[in-house]
């Protein structure tokens, strides 16, 4: 079997997780990692595979079937997404929800000109959660959808705390409110305020001598990030942070609560949930399943941008159509 | 907007639920119900729409875009599936798992010759549960999948009880074992016996003067249906059965428990669950979402059999691709 040749752009958490994930897919092999750093400073965990400077990618278009773009959505992907789609089949986890339509269009244009496939916004939200919203809404159109996130680490909120004066380090957990989820599970269809859906719990390492009360107040009153939530602040030592908060867990819940029947007499609840020890590992594995799809779609002659909505599930699986029908249907 | 013109074959529980479901989909209209019974004996709930004899369908191929086949998998669909796919785009909920491959091939052959689309095995299992098994396995290939059913009414098991001598009526509930699901949720990957996964609870109305002990023993020792399970038998009156057990609820759970990381150090749980007041209503709504897909695929010129695995999610939604990306991704 000819393996699908994968390249990775960016070697942060997501890039490393993608490297690990390739080993779980016997039809894939890692060709190289592409970085803006000095490639000699990077040592991959995959034997016989090396890092290249990101500019070298353009010379390797015939050696790589799919590029997994592991940069950030803020500044990397808006440039790298279209640029790489102009050379390779690509997959990415672009997650700035509000800008997805324009990002899709930018990737679409370049992927069509290069005759490649560019799959955008894989991962779990956007990604698997989006899929579940779509399926659930199509099945229960007279219904209401709820997404809850957590318990998990929000990188953005942790960063925001670190910018507060007197803070040395911090980790923020987003926690779904159990009582709110129970109401949804019971078939109620409440309108929740922001505060009613999620809690924010912060573990903060302060500089020596800092004013803890002032820090706590600044965090809790921070607009957009914390002001609309019930926020819990714990001050801990750097050692405690190291010991107890090193992981990057995450997860969440997508609910659809819907009615059917001539008189709306029957209630239905669809619930999809993820409990993830490692957010980047799971995201990487979703991207790899979609890398398989990108490769196959392009082999069929298809080109342009796609989201998870546009891809038939069978393209994600290593199994043949016949095997899928026999074993999973 | 030109509506998708739907026909329904069979007017049992599923056919009636399909009729109700069409009213939730503003892009669909019901054209007629086709039955083997005397059509004059059937009064639809949709104003201005009537029942036809099933043999009349062949003369109405230009009036119907998609036929929703609501017959049973045991004896109706093996004939009706291929037959109707030879005339119409079709959707069905064929659920004899072991025979799906040959059923797919039979529908495929006829649908290709008629240049129509035949979507088989919609519903929730097979259907939404199958989809979740596929997505989960593709994302967490080093993992284990578990399906639990219930709490819900099993028609097959209820029927089996009714065949026992001295039984006048019966309803059987399949109940997932909570402790087993909790083990899976914790990230354990146990091998369960049949008995460890599900309980069977039976509500039985006996004939006057029947030997209750004998009935209970016969039920509990019935091979395939009950012998491998912990089974609870309650004797109740016909009035109690009428009052407390008229619904057809069902549901269940699909779990994937998987590992990631270079040393399998991270655990992940994907859980999908359904809690359905009305099994036929939910199944009908899934079939209708796939009816939309069948219509669109055929409009694109595609033909042949499809399963839920072969259909990109966007085809199920009334929303455009642009709207989906903007609102659900």
Tab-separated table of C-alpha atoms in Angstrom, chain A residues 9-323:
chain	number	residue	atom	x	y	z
A	9	UNK	CA	3.653	23.074	9.258
A	10	UNK	CA	4.490	24.348	12.750
A	11	UNK	CA	5.899	22.369	15.632
A	12	UNK	CA	4.056	23.650	18.698
A	13	UNK	CA	1.611	21.558	20.728
A	14	UNK	CA	-0.605	20.775	17.741
A	15	UNK	CA	2.326	19.934	15.468
A	16	UNK	CA	3.773	17.537	18.032
A	17	UNK	CA	0.395	15.908	18.560
A	18	UNK	CA	0.037	15.483	14.787
A	19	UNK	CA	3.417	13.769	14.679
A	20	UNK	CA	2.229	11.362	17.390
A	21	UNK	CA	-1.127	10.809	15.695
A	22	UNK	CA	0.390	9.742	12.375
A	23	UNK	CA	1.715	6.622	14.107
A	24	UNK	CA	-1.862	5.498	14.783
A	25	UNK	CA	-2.726	5.551	11.084
A	26	UNK	CA	-1.018	2.736	9.181
A	27	UNK	CA	-1.841	4.310	5.816
A	28	UNK	CA	0.119	7.504	6.601
A	29	UNK	CA	3.753	8.488	6.908
A	30	UNK	CA	5.424	11.678	8.074
A	31	UNK	CA	7.689	13.290	5.475
A	32	UNK	CA	8.831	16.371	7.353
A	33	UNK	CA	8.040	19.213	9.713
A	34	UNK	CA	8.237	22.792	8.406
A	35	UNK	CA	9.125	25.591	10.783
A	36	UNK	CA	10.019	29.256	10.876
A	37	UNK	CA	12.603	28.489	13.534
A	38	UNK	CA	16.067	27.174	12.789
A	39	UNK	CA	15.293	23.598	11.663
A	40	UNK	CA	18.504	22.332	13.241
A	41	UNK	CA	17.111	23.311	16.638
A	42	UNK	CA	14.193	20.909	16.253
A	43	UNK	CA	14.467	17.228	17.016
A	44	UNK	CA	11.512	15.142	15.933
A	45	UNK	CA	10.409	12.041	17.769
A	46	UNK	CA	9.935	10.159	14.496
A	47	UNK	CA	13.084	8.353	13.479
A	48	UNK	CA	14.575	9.262	10.125
A	49	UNK	CA	12.399	12.329	9.640
A	50	UNK	CA	13.724	15.850	9.881
A	51	UNK	CA	12.640	19.445	10.178
A	52	UNK	CA	12.913	21.888	7.273
A	53	UNK	CA	12.674	25.611	7.051
A	54	UNK	CA	9.145	26.614	6.082
A	55	UNK	CA	10.481	28.199	2.872
A	56	UNK	CA	11.747	24.803	1.693
A	57	UNK	CA	8.191	23.489	1.419
A	58	UNK	CA	7.705	25.086	-1.993
A	59	UNK	CA	10.420	22.800	-3.381
A	60	UNK	CA	8.817	19.648	-1.985
A	61	UNK	CA	5.388	19.731	-3.586
A	62	UNK	CA	5.999	16.363	-5.260
A	63	UNK	CA	7.015	14.689	-1.976
A	64	UNK	CA	3.993	15.546	0.159
A	65	UNK	CA	0.366	14.560	-0.360
A	66	UNK	CA	-1.213	16.587	2.433
A	67	UNK	CA	0.083	19.422	4.595
A	68	UNK	CA	-1.372	19.624	8.090
A	69	UNK	CA	-1.261	23.285	9.079
A	70	UNK	CA	-0.636	23.547	12.809
A	71	UNK	CA	-0.164	27.294	13.198
A	72	UNK	CA	-2.417	29.588	15.189
A	73	UNK	CA	-5.638	31.097	13.899
A	74	UNK	CA	-4.776	34.624	15.007
A	75	UNK	CA	-1.758	35.358	12.826
A	76	UNK	CA	-0.425	32.161	11.167
A	77	UNK	CA	-3.342	30.580	9.329
A	78	UNK	CA	-4.804	33.687	7.660
A	79	UNK	CA	-1.533	33.790	5.680
A	80	UNK	CA	-0.446	30.162	5.656
A	81	UNK	CA	-3.855	28.669	4.821
A	82	UNK	CA	-4.236	30.254	1.386
A	83	UNK	CA	-0.475	30.166	0.709
A	84	UNK	CA	-0.126	26.418	1.298
A	85	UNK	CA	-3.425	25.621	-0.427
A	86	UNK	CA	-1.762	27.157	-3.476
A	87	UNK	CA	0.817	24.332	-3.394
A	88	UNK	CA	-0.569	21.353	-1.443
A	89	UNK	CA	-3.694	19.615	-0.271
A	90	UNK	CA	-4.145	21.087	3.208
A	91	UNK	CA	-6.029	20.545	6.442
A	92	UNK	CA	-6.250	23.023	9.272
A	93	UNK	CA	-8.129	23.817	12.459
A	94	UNK	CA	-8.865	27.480	11.760
A	95	UNK	CA	-11.079	28.438	14.691
A	96	UNK	CA	-11.902	32.151	14.531
A	97	UNK	CA	-15.620	31.418	14.062
A	98	UNK	CA	-16.573	34.919	12.925
A	99	UNK	CA	-14.017	34.970	10.118
A	100	UNK	CA	-14.576	31.448	8.779
A	101	UNK	CA	-16.568	32.542	5.698
A	102	UNK	CA	-13.830	34.853	4.413
A	103	UNK	CA	-11.110	32.338	5.300
A	104	UNK	CA	-13.009	29.642	3.379
A	105	UNK	CA	-13.200	31.904	0.336
A	106	UNK	CA	-9.487	32.747	0.475
A	107	UNK	CA	-8.471	29.077	0.695
A	108	UNK	CA	-11.013	28.124	-1.966
A	109	UNK	CA	-9.570	30.530	-4.488
A	110	UNK	CA	-5.984	29.324	-4.038
A	111	UNK	CA	-6.904	25.618	-3.859
A	112	UNK	CA	-8.861	25.867	-7.086
A	113	UNK	CA	-5.968	27.538	-8.864
A	114	UNK	CA	-3.533	24.844	-7.678
A	115	UNK	CA	-6.102	22.060	-8.284
A	116	UNK	CA	-5.779	20.953	-4.657
A	117	UNK	CA	-8.194	20.401	-1.741
A	118	UNK	CA	-8.082	22.690	1.315
A	119	UNK	CA	-10.064	21.455	4.310
A	120	UNK	CA	-10.557	24.228	6.846
A	121	UNK	CA	-11.710	24.349	10.467
A	122	UNK	CA	-11.236	20.693	11.418
A	123	UNK	CA	-10.804	19.770	15.060
A	124	UNK	CA	-13.644	19.646	17.550
A	125	UNK	CA	-15.099	23.164	17.734
A	126	UNK	CA	-15.162	24.044	14.934
A	127	UNK	CA	-15.202	20.454	13.709
A	128	UNK	CA	-16.950	17.599	15.450
A	129	UNK	CA	-19.194	19.948	17.441
A	130	UNK	CA	-20.185	21.749	14.232
A	131	UNK	CA	-21.057	18.429	12.613
A	132	UNK	CA	-23.207	17.486	15.550
A	133	UNK	CA	-24.997	20.818	15.444
A	134	UNK	CA	-25.746	20.301	11.760
A	135	UNK	CA	-26.942	16.690	12.015
A	136	UNK	CA	-29.044	17.467	15.096
A	137	UNK	CA	-30.686	20.532	13.606
A	138	UNK	CA	-31.475	18.695	10.361
A	139	UNK	CA	-33.117	15.860	12.296
A	140	UNK	CA	-34.939	17.929	14.908
A	141	UNK	CA	-35.700	21.195	13.098
A	142	UNK	CA	-38.236	22.170	15.769
A	143	UNK	CA	-35.632	22.299	18.457
A	144	UNK	CA	-33.003	24.265	20.217
A	145	UNK	CA	-29.267	23.727	20.247
A	146	UNK	CA	-26.930	24.220	23.197
A	147	UNK	CA	-23.142	24.027	23.274
A	148	UNK	CA	-21.302	23.867	26.590
A	149	UNK	CA	-17.509	23.850	26.812
A	150	UNK	CA	-15.258	22.238	29.411
A	151	UNK	CA	-14.095	21.297	31.786
A	152	UNK	CA	-10.949	22.451	30.082
A	153	UNK	CA	-8.105	24.876	29.737
A	154	UNK	CA	-8.731	28.036	27.770
A	155	UNK	CA	-5.432	29.286	26.401
A	156	UNK	CA	-6.888	32.700	25.591
A	157	UNK	CA	-8.184	33.260	29.100
A	158	UNK	CA	-4.965	32.011	30.677
A	159	UNK	CA	-3.046	34.486	28.525
A	160	UNK	CA	-5.397	37.307	29.542
A	161	UNK	CA	-4.719	36.647	33.231
A	162	UNK	CA	-0.967	36.623	32.605
A	163	UNK	CA	-1.219	40.150	31.257
A	164	UNK	CA	-2.543	41.429	34.636
A	165	UNK	CA	0.072	43.363	36.591
A	166	UNK	CA	1.638	41.290	39.350
A	167	UNK	CA	0.784	37.936	37.754
A	168	UNK	CA	3.669	35.596	36.958
A	169	UNK	CA	1.750	32.626	35.581
A	170	UNK	CA	-1.817	31.390	35.319
A	171	UNK	CA	-4.124	28.696	34.053
A	172	UNK	CA	-7.832	29.127	33.479
A	173	UNK	CA	-10.436	26.374	33.350
A	174	UNK	CA	-13.792	26.811	31.645
A	175	UNK	CA	-16.405	24.759	33.506
A	176	UNK	CA	-19.927	24.034	32.273
A	177	UNK	CA	-22.657	24.581	34.879
A	178	UNK	CA	-24.030	21.132	35.690
A	179	UNK	CA	-27.485	22.432	36.695
A	180	UNK	CA	-27.889	24.164	33.334
A	181	UNK	CA	-27.021	20.955	31.474
A	182	UNK	CA	-29.443	18.973	33.634
A	183	UNK	CA	-32.258	21.324	32.647
A	184	UNK	CA	-31.457	20.736	28.968
A	185	UNK	CA	-31.283	16.970	29.485
A	186	UNK	CA	-34.756	17.077	31.056
A	187	UNK	CA	-36.174	18.561	27.857
A	188	UNK	CA	-36.535	22.133	29.051
A	189	UNK	CA	-35.497	24.741	26.499
A	190	UNK	CA	-34.344	27.677	28.611
A	191	UNK	CA	-32.642	30.843	27.439
A	192	UNK	CA	-29.442	31.016	29.472
A	193	UNK	CA	-27.380	34.057	30.288
A	194	UNK	CA	-23.620	33.746	29.817
A	195	UNK	CA	-23.240	33.414	33.585
A	196	UNK	CA	-25.729	30.560	33.810
A	197	UNK	CA	-23.862	28.335	31.340
A	198	UNK	CA	-20.209	28.456	32.374
A	199	UNK	CA	-17.979	29.110	35.377
A	200	UNK	CA	-14.388	30.289	35.092
A	201	UNK	CA	-11.826	28.944	37.555
A	202	UNK	CA	-8.379	30.553	37.635
A	203	UNK	CA	-5.149	29.296	39.190
A	204	UNK	CA	-2.807	32.239	39.531
A	205	UNK	CA	0.850	32.514	40.512
A	206	UNK	CA	1.517	36.071	41.755
A	207	UNK	CA	4.804	37.933	41.834
A	208	UNK	CA	6.331	38.178	45.324
A	209	UNK	CA	4.737	41.073	47.207
A	210	UNK	CA	1.951	41.650	44.687
A	211	UNK	CA	-1.436	42.939	45.830
A	212	UNK	CA	-3.570	39.786	45.614
A	213	UNK	CA	-6.873	41.544	46.203
A	214	UNK	CA	-6.138	43.948	43.390
A	215	UNK	CA	-5.202	41.091	41.024
A	216	UNK	CA	-8.359	39.172	41.878
A	217	UNK	CA	-10.494	42.243	41.295
A	218	UNK	CA	-8.809	43.002	37.988
A	219	UNK	CA	-9.366	39.464	36.740
A	220	UNK	CA	-12.989	39.289	37.825
A	221	UNK	CA	-13.890	42.612	36.249
A	222	UNK	CA	-12.084	42.075	32.951
A	223	UNK	CA	-14.583	42.751	30.153
A	224	UNK	CA	-15.360	39.961	27.598
A	225	UNK	CA	-13.094	37.477	29.381
A	226	UNK	CA	-14.470	37.338	32.951
A	227	UNK	CA	-16.920	40.131	33.822
A	228	UNK	CA	-19.971	38.211	32.567
A	229	UNK	CA	-19.094	35.025	34.464
A	230	UNK	CA	-18.909	33.748	37.990
A	231	UNK	CA	-15.157	33.589	38.342
A	232	UNK	CA	-13.182	31.783	41.042
A	233	UNK	CA	-9.572	32.841	41.648
A	234	UNK	CA	-7.071	30.660	43.529
A	235	UNK	CA	-3.559	31.855	44.280
A	236	UNK	CA	-1.048	29.036	44.155
A	237	UNK	CA	2.718	28.620	43.945
A	238	UNK	CA	4.674	28.037	40.756
A	239	UNK	CA	5.417	24.531	42.067
A	240	UNK	CA	1.738	23.770	42.494
A	241	UNK	CA	1.020	25.058	39.000
A	242	UNK	CA	3.771	22.807	37.614
A	243	UNK	CA	2.542	19.808	39.560
A	244	UNK	CA	-1.231	20.041	39.181
A	245	UNK	CA	-1.951	22.032	36.033
A	246	UNK	CA	0.427	20.858	33.317
A	247	UNK	CA	-2.142	19.089	31.147
A	248	UNK	CA	-4.230	20.626	28.386
A	249	UNK	CA	-7.540	18.831	28.949
A	250	UNK	CA	-10.740	20.015	27.353
A	251	UNK	CA	-14.103	18.860	26.136
A	252	UNK	CA	-17.697	19.866	26.095
A	253	UNK	CA	-21.254	19.053	25.196
A	254	UNK	CA	-23.568	19.658	22.240
A	255	UNK	CA	-27.281	19.196	22.901
A	256	UNK	CA	-30.288	19.349	20.651
A	257	UNK	CA	-33.627	19.406	22.419
A	258	UNK	CA	-36.459	18.928	19.954
A	259	UNK	CA	-40.133	18.143	19.610
A	260	UNK	CA	-41.987	15.912	17.160
A	261	UNK	CA	-45.546	14.776	16.541
A	262	UNK	CA	-48.641	16.456	15.169
A	263	UNK	CA	-49.071	18.302	18.442
A	264	UNK	CA	-45.401	18.493	19.467
A	265	UNK	CA	-46.213	15.796	22.007
A	266	UNK	CA	-42.868	13.964	21.943
A	267	UNK	CA	-39.524	15.259	23.214
A	268	UNK	CA	-36.115	14.147	22.052
A	269	UNK	CA	-32.629	14.866	23.327
A	270	UNK	CA	-29.472	14.359	21.294
A	271	UNK	CA	-26.307	14.731	23.361
A	272	UNK	CA	-22.736	14.605	22.054
A	273	UNK	CA	-19.874	15.017	24.468
A	274	UNK	CA	-16.098	14.902	24.511
A	275	UNK	CA	-13.844	14.342	27.505
A	276	UNK	CA	-10.289	14.923	26.343
A	277	UNK	CA	-7.074	14.519	28.314
A	278	UNK	CA	-5.222	16.371	25.595
A	279	UNK	CA	-6.920	18.983	23.484
A	280	UNK	CA	-4.066	19.124	20.904
A	281	UNK	CA	-3.852	15.326	20.579
A	282	UNK	CA	-7.549	15.009	19.847
A	283	UNK	CA	-7.537	17.965	17.468
A	284	UNK	CA	-4.547	16.490	15.638
A	285	UNK	CA	-6.311	13.159	15.240
A	286	UNK	CA	-9.355	14.864	13.739
A	287	UNK	CA	-7.077	16.750	11.320
A	288	UNK	CA	-5.411	13.492	10.278
A	289	UNK	CA	-8.736	11.799	9.526
A	290	UNK	CA	-9.546	14.798	7.331
A	291	UNK	CA	-6.074	14.616	5.766
A	292	UNK	CA	-7.079	11.172	4.523
A	293	UNK	CA	-10.241	12.710	3.089
A	294	UNK	CA	-8.300	15.552	1.435
A	295	UNK	CA	-5.998	13.066	-0.244
A	296	UNK	CA	-8.835	10.887	-1.530
A	297	UNK	CA	-10.980	13.777	-2.725
A	298	UNK	CA	-8.052	15.203	-4.648
A	299	UNK	CA	-7.255	11.771	-6.126
A	300	UNK	CA	-10.818	11.848	-7.501
A	301	UNK	CA	-10.028	15.147	-9.188
A	302	UNK	CA	-11.889	17.397	-6.741
A	303	UNK	CA	-10.443	20.803	-5.908
A	304	UNK	CA	-11.198	23.839	-3.743
A	305	UNK	CA	-11.996	24.509	-0.099
A	306	UNK	CA	-14.116	22.178	2.021
A	307	UNK	CA	-15.347	22.171	5.592
A	308	UNK	CA	-16.375	19.139	7.647
A	309	UNK	CA	-19.910	19.777	6.373
A	310	UNK	CA	-18.899	19.014	2.797
A	311	UNK	CA	-17.202	15.671	3.319
A	312	UNK	CA	-18.947	12.307	3.350
A	313	UNK	CA	-17.959	10.406	6.507
A	314	UNK	CA	-16.613	7.384	4.585
A	315	UNK	CA	-13.693	9.484	3.316
A	316	UNK	CA	-12.346	9.684	6.892
A	317	UNK	CA	-12.061	5.977	7.462
A	318	UNK	CA	-9.230	3.658	6.519
A	319	UNK	CA	-11.864	0.996	5.803
A	320	UNK	CA	-13.420	0.437	2.373
A	321	UNK	CA	-17.075	1.205	1.719
A	322	UNK	CA	-17.907	-2.491	1.712
A	323	UNK	CA	-16.075	-3.051	5.006
